[in-house]
Amino acid sequence: MALVLNEEQRLLAETAREFLQKQAPVSALRALRDSRDPLGYDATLWQQMAELGWASVILPEEFGGLDFGFSGLGVVLQESGRTLTASPLFATAVVGASALLLGGSTAQKTEYLPQVAAGELTLALALEESPHHRPQHIATRLETAGDGFALSGEKVFVLDGHSADTLLVVARSSGDPGSRDGLSVVMVPRDTAGVAIERTVMADSRNTANIRFTDVAISGAQVIGTAGEAGTWLEDVLDRGRIALAAEMLGSVEEVFARTVAWLKERVQFGVPIGSFQALQHRAARLQAELELAQSVVLQALSTVDEQPRQLALMASLAKANLNELAKLATNEAVQMHGGIGVTDELEIGFFLKRARTAMQIFGDTGFHKDRYATLCGY
Amino acid sequence: MEDLDQFREETRQWLDANCPASQRLPNTPEEQYWGGRRGRFASEDARVWFERMRDRGWTAPEWPAAYGGGGLTPQQGRVLKEEMKRIKARTPLYSLGLWMLGPALLEYGSEEQKQQHLRAIVNGEFRWCQGYSEPAAGSDLASLQTRAEDQGEHFLVNGSKIWTTGADRSDWIFCLVRTNPHVKKQEGISFLLIDMASPGVSTTPIELISGESEFCQTFFDNVRVPKSNLVGELNHGWSVAKALLVHERKLMAEIGGDSPRQEIAPVEAARRYLEFSAGRIADNQLRSDLADYEMRMHAIGLTHMRSFEERAAGIKGSVGLAMKYLGTEAVKDKNELLLAIMGTRALGWEAPGFTTEELDTTRLWAMSKAMTIAGGTSEVQLNVIANHVLQLPQAPKAATES
């Protein structure tokens, strides 16, 4: 019964919705934006989220985790998508935690995962080097130097890159850019010598940075797993991220669509609610039908992480491509159907529009995932 | 769960032992068995297969055993479907009685009607057709004008029905008729069962763009129908019709798994008709279109599963109402995609020069155009979603009830 929430997940969703609607509604993101908050999220809020167990939903109990799996995490992400809540949830609790869980040595897991679970350690995956998601096109080098390594290169669009305690940097130990072989991921504390972080302000008011690494000294203990072998697990980490992001995007789409439908019932023109016009009804109904598909896809993808790892890549690409397309359509329709006020900053619809565009680029746009799906299916 | 696994194992063994090898091959339209007085088996194996399934009640697996059904739970019914699909077992009996009338009779029929008709449907004794649409009542079905006048002992029926599938080969028809012309249109409709052998009933086939003519127009000229053939209450036929439409739409949403024609899968068509380069379809547009279609079908398949799981868990969700729209639009997309992939090979109308499969592709493409019209147009489906799921206010003047 992967496609229907169980009691545990329903309760978690309810708690998350209640908490986030109260503590971190869209207006909280607006306040962070307008005050140019240096951290870009509310540290107290993140502590509370960690106390609720959200930083550790996917972690095994031995590392202080809740062990609710991705199906559990999905409902929290979906709720945080509804409120567009800025927090380390994605970069730390999904991507960073998965990297340590899938790639880390026992010693690394034992040391760092309990800190993640407690909300004491935030992480950021420094991956991209170009305007598009190209996970194997890594030019950043990890070269042998003395007893350890030296790290050099430039990263862009690092989610939470300006705020995370530790950066997980994808670098190349060997091979040419484009090759899956020879990749490494190293843990670099933010204040390490040779690390230059430049915060970038983006349309969605969330947290990203460009980061330059110049001959940064790296010890063997900082390499996650074995140097040169990250290619074997990094793709699984990204797939988990893609699925988690799809769940967050689903929450945003549900919210923006609910607000749009409410507006169609409320706004009166020509003496009747505009929602009585068939031209708008059919567009809204098509969105509803698409939403039904997206809900099934996301639920299945989440449970795939927990239960059918062999389907992971296929389901991740299906989910991300599906939500990319739907997020674009739903936010564009939301703005258009709201009419004039849809393009004002006063209305929150614009926040959903902007977040959708950023989320669409994270870990692969529609073309990337359609191509990958086709390749996985052998055509 | 254990019981279900055991049921699966037993079902698998029974099917292995009882489904003849010839009944595991794709069948042509001519080989389908539709039952009825004029029904003919295409082969001895088809007869044997039908009778074995019938004797277990598995032509209607989920109907109560008291009416000849298999008495299976929905979960068991699904297992049976899956196991039949696994060995590609043919559907032993094609029947609108099974798919549409039966479920409505189970819900609205009198005990006498259930006794009279359900077992006969399970056993394939009578072939049923549906009399809903009329020449002047399509999407606006409730404006139907076929009259049934109360003559004391019986109704006197006059009018005509269109798109009556297989009417020229059917024994009975279930009809929507007007029994009160003086009230709101939905409130004067009744649901009537009519024996096609009654004096005054006649049919004319309609030729379609696909070249087929499985549809008919059916005429009623002073046809006398016993009052015991009224299903549900007088003037309450609209509720029965709506319940039945749900079954029809569900059926159409799921269509494709059991096609009588040689349907080629788009990925397979791509392998045969397109150039590949380094393991990829060389034409980027077609590759992208194929991936779009495959991903959509993947999502639709998962949504069918979710719909099933929600029903099994007793959740009354909104998903069912979107499935007819999504499923039939996807069938149309698939057929357009096949034409694009196969090029002129999928435009042949007659032999020689084309394989049967290629000719079938052309015909299926033409037939697919009816999918988003029959059983409520896509536009009507969108009205239903807008009004019933999103609860948007009714459009001015347009009567969108369906």
mmCIF file of N, CA, C and O in Angstrom, chain B residues 51-129:
data_model
loop_
_atom_site.group_PDB
_atom_site.id
_atom_site.type_symbol
_atom_site.label_atom_id
_atom_site.label_comp_id
_atom_site.label_asym_id
_atom_site.label_seq_id
_atom_site.Cartn_x
_atom_site.Cartn_y
_atom_site.Cartn_z
ATOM 1 N N GLU B 51 -16.291 -22.093 -21.012
ATOM 2 C CA GLU B 51 -17.120 -22.910 -20.099
ATOM 3 C C GLU B 51 -16.409 -23.156 -18.767
ATOM 4 O O GLU B 51 -17.045 -23.148 -17.707
ATOM 5 N N ARG B 52 -15.091 -23.358 -18.842
ATOM 6 C CA ARG B 52 -14.354 -23.579 -17.584
ATOM 7 C C ARG B 52 -14.393 -22.330 -16.710
ATOM 8 O O ARG B 52 -14.577 -22.410 -15.489
ATOM 9 N N MET B 53 -14.224 -21.193 -17.321
ATOM 10 C CA MET B 53 -14.265 -19.939 -16.555
ATOM 11 C C MET B 53 -15.677 -19.689 -16.030
ATOM 12 O O MET B 53 -15.873 -19.300 -14.879
ATOM 13 N N ARG B 54 -16.664 -19.919 -16.875
ATOM 14 C CA ARG B 54 -18.060 -19.725 -16.492
ATOM 15 C C ARG B 54 -18.420 -20.592 -15.287
ATOM 16 O O ARG B 54 -19.056 -20.138 -14.337
ATOM 17 N N ASP B 55 -17.981 -21.857 -15.330
ATOM 18 C CA ASP B 55 -18.350 -22.786 -14.262
ATOM 19 C C ASP B 55 -17.780 -22.375 -12.908
ATOM 20 O O ASP B 55 -18.288 -22.755 -11.865
ATOM 21 N N ARG B 56 -16.687 -21.605 -12.909
ATOM 22 C CA ARG B 56 -16.145 -21.083 -11.651
ATOM 23 C C ARG B 56 -16.747 -19.734 -11.288
ATOM 24 O O ARG B 56 -16.372 -19.139 -10.277
ATOM 25 N N GLY B 57 -17.604 -19.230 -12.156
ATOM 26 C CA GLY B 57 -18.156 -17.892 -11.935
ATOM 27 C C GLY B 57 -17.153 -16.814 -12.285
ATOM 28 O O GLY B 57 -17.329 -15.645 -11.953
ATOM 29 N N TRP B 58 -16.086 -17.173 -12.977
ATOM 30 C CA TRP B 58 -15.002 -16.231 -13.217
ATOM 31 C C TRP B 58 -15.184 -15.392 -14.475
ATOM 32 O O TRP B 58 -14.301 -14.638 -14.851
ATOM 33 N N THR B 59 -16.346 -15.522 -15.128
ATOM 34 C CA THR B 59 -16.646 -14.502 -16.131
ATOM 35 C C THR B 59 -17.050 -13.220 -15.402
ATOM 36 O O THR B 59 -16.913 -12.130 -15.925
ATOM 37 N N ALA B 60 -17.563 -13.379 -14.177
ATOM 38 C CA ALA B 60 -17.900 -12.231 -13.324
ATOM 39 C C ALA B 60 -17.284 -12.478 -11.947
ATOM 40 O O ALA B 60 -17.986 -12.731 -10.971
ATOM 41 N N PRO B 61 -15.953 -12.405 -11.855
ATOM 42 C CA PRO B 61 -15.253 -12.888 -10.649
ATOM 43 C C PRO B 61 -15.718 -12.263 -9.340
ATOM 44 O O PRO B 61 -15.736 -12.933 -8.311
ATOM 45 N N GLU B 62 -16.100 -10.991 -9.378
ATOM 46 C CA GLU B 62 -16.406 -10.316 -8.110
ATOM 47 C C GLU B 62 -17.900 -10.238 -7.798
ATOM 48 O O GLU B 62 -18.299 -9.655 -6.799
ATOM 49 N N TRP B 63 -18.740 -10.815 -8.671
ATOM 50 C CA TRP B 63 -20.168 -10.818 -8.349
ATOM 51 C C TRP B 63 -20.454 -11.891 -7.307
ATOM 52 O O TRP B 63 -19.749 -12.896 -7.229
ATOM 53 N N PRO B 64 -21.546 -11.696 -6.538
ATOM 54 C CA PRO B 64 -21.900 -12.695 -5.532
ATOM 55 C C PRO B 64 -22.157 -14.071 -6.164
ATOM 56 O O PRO B 64 -22.720 -14.165 -7.250
ATOM 57 N N ALA B 65 -21.733 -15.117 -5.454
ATOM 58 C CA ALA B 65 -21.925 -16.475 -5.960
ATOM 59 C C ALA B 65 -23.412 -16.789 -6.139
ATOM 60 O O ALA B 65 -23.796 -17.575 -7.011
ATOM 61 N N ALA B 66 -24.271 -16.148 -5.333
ATOM 62 C CA ALA B 66 -25.719 -16.415 -5.406
ATOM 63 C C ALA B 66 -26.270 -16.094 -6.792
ATOM 64 O O ALA B 66 -27.287 -16.652 -7.210
ATOM 65 N N TYR B 67 -25.619 -15.190 -7.523
ATOM 66 C CA TYR B 67 -26.091 -14.853 -8.869
ATOM 67 C C TYR B 67 -25.160 -15.424 -9.942
ATOM 68 O O TYR B 67 -25.093 -14.928 -11.058
ATOM 69 N N GLY B 68 -24.377 -16.423 -9.566
ATOM 70 C CA GLY B 68 -23.530 -17.076 -10.552
ATOM 71 C C GLY B 68 -22.130 -16.510 -10.642
ATOM 72 O O GLY B 68 -21.305 -16.991 -11.425
ATOM 73 N N GLY B 69 -21.839 -15.477 -9.858
ATOM 74 C CA GLY B 69 -20.503 -14.865 -9.913
ATOM 75 C C GLY B 69 -19.483 -15.675 -9.140
ATOM 76 O O GLY B 69 -19.799 -16.718 -8.554
ATOM 77 N N GLY B 70 -18.245 -15.179 -9.121
ATOM 78 C CA GLY B 70 -17.155 -15.901 -8.477
ATOM 79 C C GLY B 70 -17.029 -15.607 -6.995
ATOM 80 O O GLY B 70 -16.306 -16.291 -6.286
ATOM 81 N N GLY B 71 -17.713 -14.572 -6.511
ATOM 82 C CA GLY B 71 -17.686 -14.232 -5.095
ATOM 83 C C GLY B 71 -16.317 -13.820 -4.568
ATOM 84 O O GLY B 71 -16.046 -13.931 -3.381
ATOM 85 N N LEU B 72 -15.440 -13.323 -5.457
ATOM 86 C CA LEU B 72 -14.094 -12.929 -5.015
ATOM 87 C C LEU B 72 -14.100 -11.530 -4.394
ATOM 88 O O LEU B 72 -14.947 -10.701 -4.720
ATOM 89 N N THR B 73 -13.138 -11.300 -3.491
ATOM 90 C CA THR B 73 -12.944 -9.949 -2.963
ATOM 91 C C THR B 73 -12.272 -9.115 -4.055
ATOM 92 O O THR B 73 -11.697 -9.683 -4.990
ATOM 93 N N PRO B 74 -12.313 -7.765 -3.930
ATOM 94 C CA PRO B 74 -11.626 -6.939 -4.934
ATOM 95 C C PRO B 74 -10.141 -7.293 -5.049
ATOM 96 O O PRO B 74 -9.588 -7.305 -6.141
ATOM 97 N N GLN B 75 -9.511 -7.632 -3.923
ATOM 98 C CA GLN B 75 -8.087 -7.982 -3.958
ATOM 99 C C GLN B 75 -7.874 -9.270 -4.742
ATOM 100 O O GLN B 75 -6.955 -9.386 -5.555
ATOM 101 N N GLN B 76 -8.753 -10.249 -4.484
ATOM 102 C CA GLN B 76 -8.640 -11.509 -5.215
ATOM 103 C C GLN B 76 -8.923 -11.294 -6.697
ATOM 104 O O GLN B 76 -8.265 -11.868 -7.561
ATOM 105 N N GLY B 77 -9.915 -10.419 -6.977
ATOM 106 C CA GLY B 77 -10.254 -10.118 -8.374
ATOM 107 C C GLY B 77 -9.062 -9.533 -9.103
ATOM 108 O O GLY B 77 -8.795 -9.863 -10.261
ATOM 109 N N ARG B 78 -8.318 -8.702 -8.393
ATOM 110 C CA ARG B 78 -7.139 -8.086 -8.999
ATOM 111 C C ARG B 78 -6.064 -9.132 -9.274
ATOM 112 O O ARG B 78 -5.416 -9.133 -10.319
ATOM 113 N N VAL B 79 -5.904 -10.034 -8.310
ATOM 114 C CA VAL B 79 -4.926 -11.110 -8.494
ATOM 115 C C VAL B 79 -5.287 -11.945 -9.726
ATOM 116 O O VAL B 79 -4.431 -12.245 -10.564
ATOM 117 N N LEU B 80 -6.564 -12.282 -9.848
ATOM 118 C CA LEU B 80 -6.999 -13.065 -11.008
ATOM 119 C C LEU B 80 -6.664 -12.331 -12.309
ATOM 120 O O LEU B 80 -6.144 -12.911 -13.261
ATOM 121 N N LYS B 81 -6.981 -11.020 -12.324
ATOM 122 C CA LYS B 81 -6.690 -10.212 -13.513
ATOM 123 C C LYS B 81 -5.197 -10.256 -13.833
ATOM 124 O O LYS B 81 -4.784 -10.436 -14.974
ATOM 125 N N GLU B 82 -4.391 -10.073 -12.785
ATOM 126 C CA GLU B 82 -2.940 -10.060 -12.993
ATOM 127 C C GLU B 82 -2.430 -11.400 -13.514
ATOM 128 O O GLU B 82 -1.588 -11.460 -14.411
ATOM 129 N N GLU B 83 -2.976 -12.471 -12.937
ATOM 130 C CA GLU B 83 -2.516 -13.799 -13.347
ATOM 131 C C GLU B 83 -2.960 -14.121 -14.772
ATOM 132 O O GLU B 83 -2.249 -14.777 -15.522
ATOM 133 N N MET B 84 -4.152 -13.664 -15.142
ATOM 134 C CA MET B 84 -4.613 -13.874 -16.521
ATOM 135 C C MET B 84 -3.740 -13.091 -17.485
ATOM 136 O O MET B 84 -3.374 -13.569 -18.557
ATOM 137 N N LYS B 85 -3.396 -11.879 -17.064
ATOM 138 C CA LYS B 85 -2.568 -11.036 -17.912
ATOM 139 C C LYS B 85 -1.177 -11.650 -18.078
ATOM 140 O O LYS B 85 -0.580 -11.602 -19.147
ATOM 141 N N ARG B 86 -0.691 -12.248 -16.994
ATOM 142 C CA ARG B 86 0.647 -12.827 -16.999
ATOM 143 C C ARG B 86 0.782 -13.895 -18.084
ATOM 144 O O ARG B 86 1.790 -13.972 -18.776
ATOM 145 N N ILE B 87 -0.258 -14.742 -18.225
ATOM 146 C CA ILE B 87 -0.171 -15.786 -19.258
ATOM 147 C C ILE B 87 -0.866 -15.331 -20.539
ATOM 148 O O ILE B 87 -1.084 -16.115 -21.457
ATOM 149 N N LYS B 88 -1.261 -14.049 -20.600
ATOM 150 C CA LYS B 88 -1.926 -13.477 -21.771
ATOM 151 C C LYS B 88 -3.227 -14.212 -22.103
ATOM 152 O O LYS B 88 -3.569 -14.401 -23.279
ATOM 153 N N ALA B 89 -3.916 -14.682 -21.074
ATOM 154 C CA ALA B 89 -5.176 -15.394 -21.299
ATOM 155 C C ALA B 89 -6.202 -14.455 -21.934
ATOM 156 O O ALA B 89 -6.304 -13.293 -21.552
ATOM 157 N N ARG B 90 -6.931 -14.958 -22.905
ATOM 158 C CA ARG B 90 -7.968 -14.146 -23.542
ATOM 159 C C ARG B 90 -9.132 -13.918 -22.579
ATOM 160 O O ARG B 90 -9.399 -14.749 -21.709
ATOM 161 N N THR B 91 -9.824 -12.841 -22.783
ATOM 162 C CA THR B 91 -11.065 -12.620 -22.050
ATOM 163 C C THR B 91 -12.072 -13.653 -22.563
ATOM 164 O O THR B 91 -12.341 -13.683 -23.763
ATOM 165 N N PRO B 92 -12.595 -14.509 -21.693
ATOM 166 C CA PRO B 92 -13.442 -15.602 -22.195
ATOM 167 C C PRO B 92 -14.794 -15.122 -22.721
ATOM 168 O O PRO B 92 -15.366 -15.726 -23.619
ATOM 169 N N LEU B 93 -15.284 -14.017 -22.147
ATOM 170 C CA LEU B 93 -16.595 -13.506 -22.554
ATOM 171 C C LEU B 93 -16.560 -11.985 -22.583
ATOM 172 O O LEU B 93 -16.266 -11.349 -21.570
ATOM 173 N N TYR B 94 -16.821 -11.426 -23.752
ATOM 174 C CA TYR B 94 -16.957 -9.974 -23.872
ATOM 175 C C TYR B 94 -18.423 -9.645 -23.670
ATOM 176 O O TYR B 94 -19.286 -10.275 -24.297
ATOM 177 N N SER B 95 -18.709 -8.665 -22.835
ATOM 178 C CA SER B 95 -20.124 -8.467 -22.541
ATOM 179 C C SER B 95 -20.404 -7.136 -21.852
ATOM 180 O O SER B 95 -19.854 -6.843 -20.791
ATOM 181 N N LEU B 96 -21.267 -6.346 -22.467
ATOM 182 C CA LEU B 96 -21.709 -5.109 -21.812
ATOM 183 C C LEU B 96 -22.573 -5.437 -20.604
ATOM 184 O O LEU B 96 -22.708 -4.638 -19.681
ATOM 185 N N GLY B 97 -23.152 -6.625 -20.622
ATOM 186 C CA GLY B 97 -23.920 -7.084 -19.458
ATOM 187 C C GLY B 97 -23.021 -7.210 -18.246
ATOM 188 O O GLY B 97 -23.361 -6.783 -17.146
ATOM 189 N N LEU B 98 -21.835 -7.782 -18.464
ATOM 190 C CA LEU B 98 -20.875 -7.955 -17.370
ATOM 191 C C LEU B 98 -20.317 -6.628 -16.898
ATOM 192 O O LEU B 98 -20.205 -6.382 -15.711
ATOM 193 N N TRP B 99 -19.934 -5.811 -17.870
ATOM 194 C CA TRP B 99 -19.177 -4.615 -17.520
ATOM 195 C C TRP B 99 -20.065 -3.461 -17.051
ATOM 196 O O TRP B 99 -19.634 -2.628 -16.281
ATOM 197 N N MET B 100 -21.303 -3.405 -17.592
ATOM 198 C CA MET B 100 -22.100 -2.218 -17.319
ATOM 199 C C MET B 100 -23.438 -2.503 -16.653
ATOM 200 O O MET B 100 -23.734 -1.996 -15.585
ATOM 201 N N LEU B 101 -24.273 -3.325 -17.306
ATOM 202 C CA LEU B 101 -25.604 -3.520 -16.738
ATOM 203 C C LEU B 101 -25.545 -4.233 -15.393
ATOM 204 O O LEU B 101 -26.215 -3.835 -14.433
ATOM 205 N N GLY B 102 -24.734 -5.306 -15.326
ATOM 206 C CA GLY B 102 -24.673 -6.119 -14.099
ATOM 207 C C GLY B 102 -24.434 -5.284 -12.854
ATOM 208 O O GLY B 102 -25.221 -5.358 -11.893
ATOM 209 N N PRO B 103 -23.362 -4.490 -12.833
ATOM 210 C CA PRO B 103 -23.104 -3.675 -11.641
ATOM 211 C C PRO B 103 -24.288 -2.756 -11.283
ATOM 212 O O PRO B 103 -24.575 -2.547 -10.100
ATOM 213 N N ALA B 104 -24.976 -2.237 -12.318
ATOM 214 C CA ALA B 104 -26.130 -1.369 -12.045
ATOM 215 C C ALA B 104 -27.291 -2.180 -11.472
ATOM 216 O O ALA B 104 -27.984 -1.732 -10.553
ATOM 217 N N LEU B 105 -27.504 -3.398 -12.001
ATOM 218 C CA LEU B 105 -28.590 -4.239 -11.470
ATOM 219 C C LEU B 105 -28.304 -4.644 -10.028
ATOM 220 O O LEU B 105 -29.207 -4.673 -9.190
ATOM 221 N N LEU B 106 -27.026 -4.946 -9.747
ATOM 222 C CA LEU B 106 -26.669 -5.326 -8.377
ATOM 223 C C LEU B 106 -27.031 -4.205 -7.412
ATOM 224 O O LEU B 106 -27.442 -4.444 -6.289
ATOM 225 N N GLU B 107 -26.899 -2.963 -7.879
ATOM 226 C CA GLU B 107 -27.157 -1.826 -7.004
ATOM 227 C C GLU B 107 -28.635 -1.418 -6.999
ATOM 228 O O GLU B 107 -29.202 -1.115 -5.956
ATOM 229 N N TYR B 108 -29.261 -1.425 -8.179
ATOM 230 C CA TYR B 108 -30.616 -0.857 -8.269
ATOM 231 C C TYR B 108 -31.710 -1.856 -8.623
ATOM 232 O O TYR B 108 -32.889 -1.548 -8.525
ATOM 233 N N GLY B 109 -31.336 -3.051 -9.091
ATOM 234 C CA GLY B 109 -32.357 -3.992 -9.584
ATOM 235 C C GLY B 109 -33.180 -4.611 -8.474
ATOM 236 O O GLY B 109 -32.736 -4.689 -7.325
ATOM 237 N N SER B 110 -34.405 -5.058 -8.817
ATOM 238 C CA SER B 110 -35.212 -5.809 -7.859
ATOM 239 C C SER B 110 -34.645 -7.223 -7.777
ATOM 240 O O SER B 110 -33.903 -7.657 -8.656
ATOM 241 N N GLU B 111 -34.998 -7.939 -6.712
ATOM 242 C CA GLU B 111 -34.516 -9.309 -6.554
ATOM 243 C C GLU B 111 -34.910 -10.148 -7.775
ATOM 244 O O GLU B 111 -34.116 -10.939 -8.295
ATOM 245 N N GLU B 112 -36.131 -9.919 -8.261
ATOM 246 C CA GLU B 112 -36.629 -10.672 -9.418
ATOM 247 C C GLU B 112 -35.763 -10.384 -10.657
ATOM 248 O O GLU B 112 -35.421 -11.298 -11.411
ATOM 249 N N GLN B 113 -35.417 -9.112 -10.836
ATOM 250 C CA GLN B 113 -34.586 -8.745 -11.992
ATOM 251 C C GLN B 113 -33.191 -9.360 -11.882
ATOM 252 O O GLN B 113 -32.627 -9.829 -12.867
ATOM 253 N N LYS B 114 -32.646 -9.344 -10.661
ATOM 254 C CA LYS B 114 -31.317 -9.944 -10.476
ATOM 255 C C LYS B 114 -31.362 -11.426 -10.834
ATOM 256 O O LYS B 114 -30.488 -11.945 -11.526
ATOM 257 N N GLN B 115 -32.417 -12.110 -10.320
ATOM 258 C CA GLN B 115 -32.545 -13.547 -10.603
ATOM 259 C C GLN B 115 -32.692 -13.787 -12.098
ATOM 260 O O GLN B 115 -32.131 -14.724 -12.651
ATOM 261 N N GLN B 116 -33.473 -12.919 -12.740
ATOM 262 C CA GLN B 116 -33.763 -13.130 -14.156
ATOM 263 C C GLN B 116 -32.520 -12.893 -15.036
ATOM 264 O O GLN B 116 -32.296 -13.623 -15.991
ATOM 265 N N HIS B 117 -31.737 -11.858 -14.689
ATOM 266 C CA HIS B 117 -30.720 -11.434 -15.650
ATOM 267 C C HIS B 117 -29.266 -11.733 -15.291
ATOM 268 O O HIS B 117 -28.466 -11.976 -16.175
ATOM 269 N N LEU B 118 -28.913 -11.684 -13.983
ATOM 270 C CA LEU B 118 -27.482 -11.749 -13.657
ATOM 271 C C LEU B 118 -26.828 -13.067 -14.069
ATOM 272 O O LEU B 118 -25.796 -13.087 -14.716
ATOM 273 N N ARG B 119 -27.486 -14.181 -13.699
ATOM 274 C CA ARG B 119 -26.891 -15.468 -14.039
ATOM 275 C C ARG B 119 -26.817 -15.640 -15.560
ATOM 276 O O ARG B 119 -25.843 -16.171 -16.086
ATOM 277 N N ALA B 120 -27.830 -15.136 -16.253
ATOM 278 C CA ALA B 120 -27.819 -15.228 -17.717
ATOM 279 C C ALA B 120 -26.661 -14.429 -18.309
ATOM 280 O O ALA B 120 -26.099 -14.795 -19.345
ATOM 281 N N ILE B 121 -26.301 -13.337 -17.623
ATOM 282 C CA ILE B 121 -25.155 -12.541 -18.093
ATOM 283 C C ILE B 121 -23.857 -13.305 -17.850
ATOM 284 O O ILE B 121 -23.026 -13.438 -18.742
ATOM 285 N N VAL B 122 -23.713 -13.838 -16.626
ATOM 286 C CA VAL B 122 -22.520 -14.624 -16.290
ATOM 287 C C VAL B 122 -22.344 -15.764 -17.286
ATOM 288 O O VAL B 122 -21.237 -16.054 -17.749
ATOM 289 N N ASN B 123 -23.455 -16.413 -17.634
ATOM 290 C CA ASN B 123 -23.407 -17.567 -18.529
ATOM 291 C C ASN B 123 -23.368 -17.182 -20.005
ATOM 292 O O ASN B 123 -23.342 -18.050 -20.868
ATOM 293 N N GLY B 124 -23.409 -15.900 -20.281
ATOM 294 C CA GLY B 124 -23.330 -15.449 -21.671
ATOM 295 C C GLY B 124 -24.558 -15.819 -22.492
ATOM 296 O O GLY B 124 -24.483 -15.895 -23.722
ATOM 297 N N GLU B 125 -25.706 -16.032 -21.843
ATOM 298 C CA GLU B 125 -26.894 -16.465 -22.593
ATOM 299 C C GLU B 125 -27.442 -15.359 -23.474
ATOM 300 O O GLU B 125 -27.925 -15.616 -24.573
ATOM 301 N N PHE B 126 -27.410 -14.147 -22.950
ATOM 302 C CA PHE B 126 -27.924 -13.022 -23.732
ATOM 303 C C PHE B 126 -26.843 -11.989 -23.939
ATOM 304 O O PHE B 126 -26.033 -11.740 -23.044
ATOM 305 N N ARG B 127 -26.845 -11.377 -25.102
ATOM 306 C CA ARG B 127 -25.931 -10.271 -25.356
ATOM 307 C C ARG B 127 -26.699 -8.966 -25.164
ATOM 308 O O ARG B 127 -27.815 -8.818 -25.665
ATOM 309 N N TRP B 128 -26.121 -8.040 -24.436
ATOM 310 C CA TRP B 128 -26.759 -6.769 -24.138
ATOM 311 C C TRP B 128 -26.130 -5.625 -24.911
ATOM 312 O O TRP B 128 -24.925 -5.636 -25.186
ATOM 313 N N CYS B 129 -26.921 -4.629 -25.251
ATOM 314 C CA CYS B 129 -26.366 -3.388 -25.754
ATOM 315 C C CYS B 129 -26.980 -2.219 -24.975
ATOM 316 O O CYS B 129 -27.905 -2.402 -24.186
#
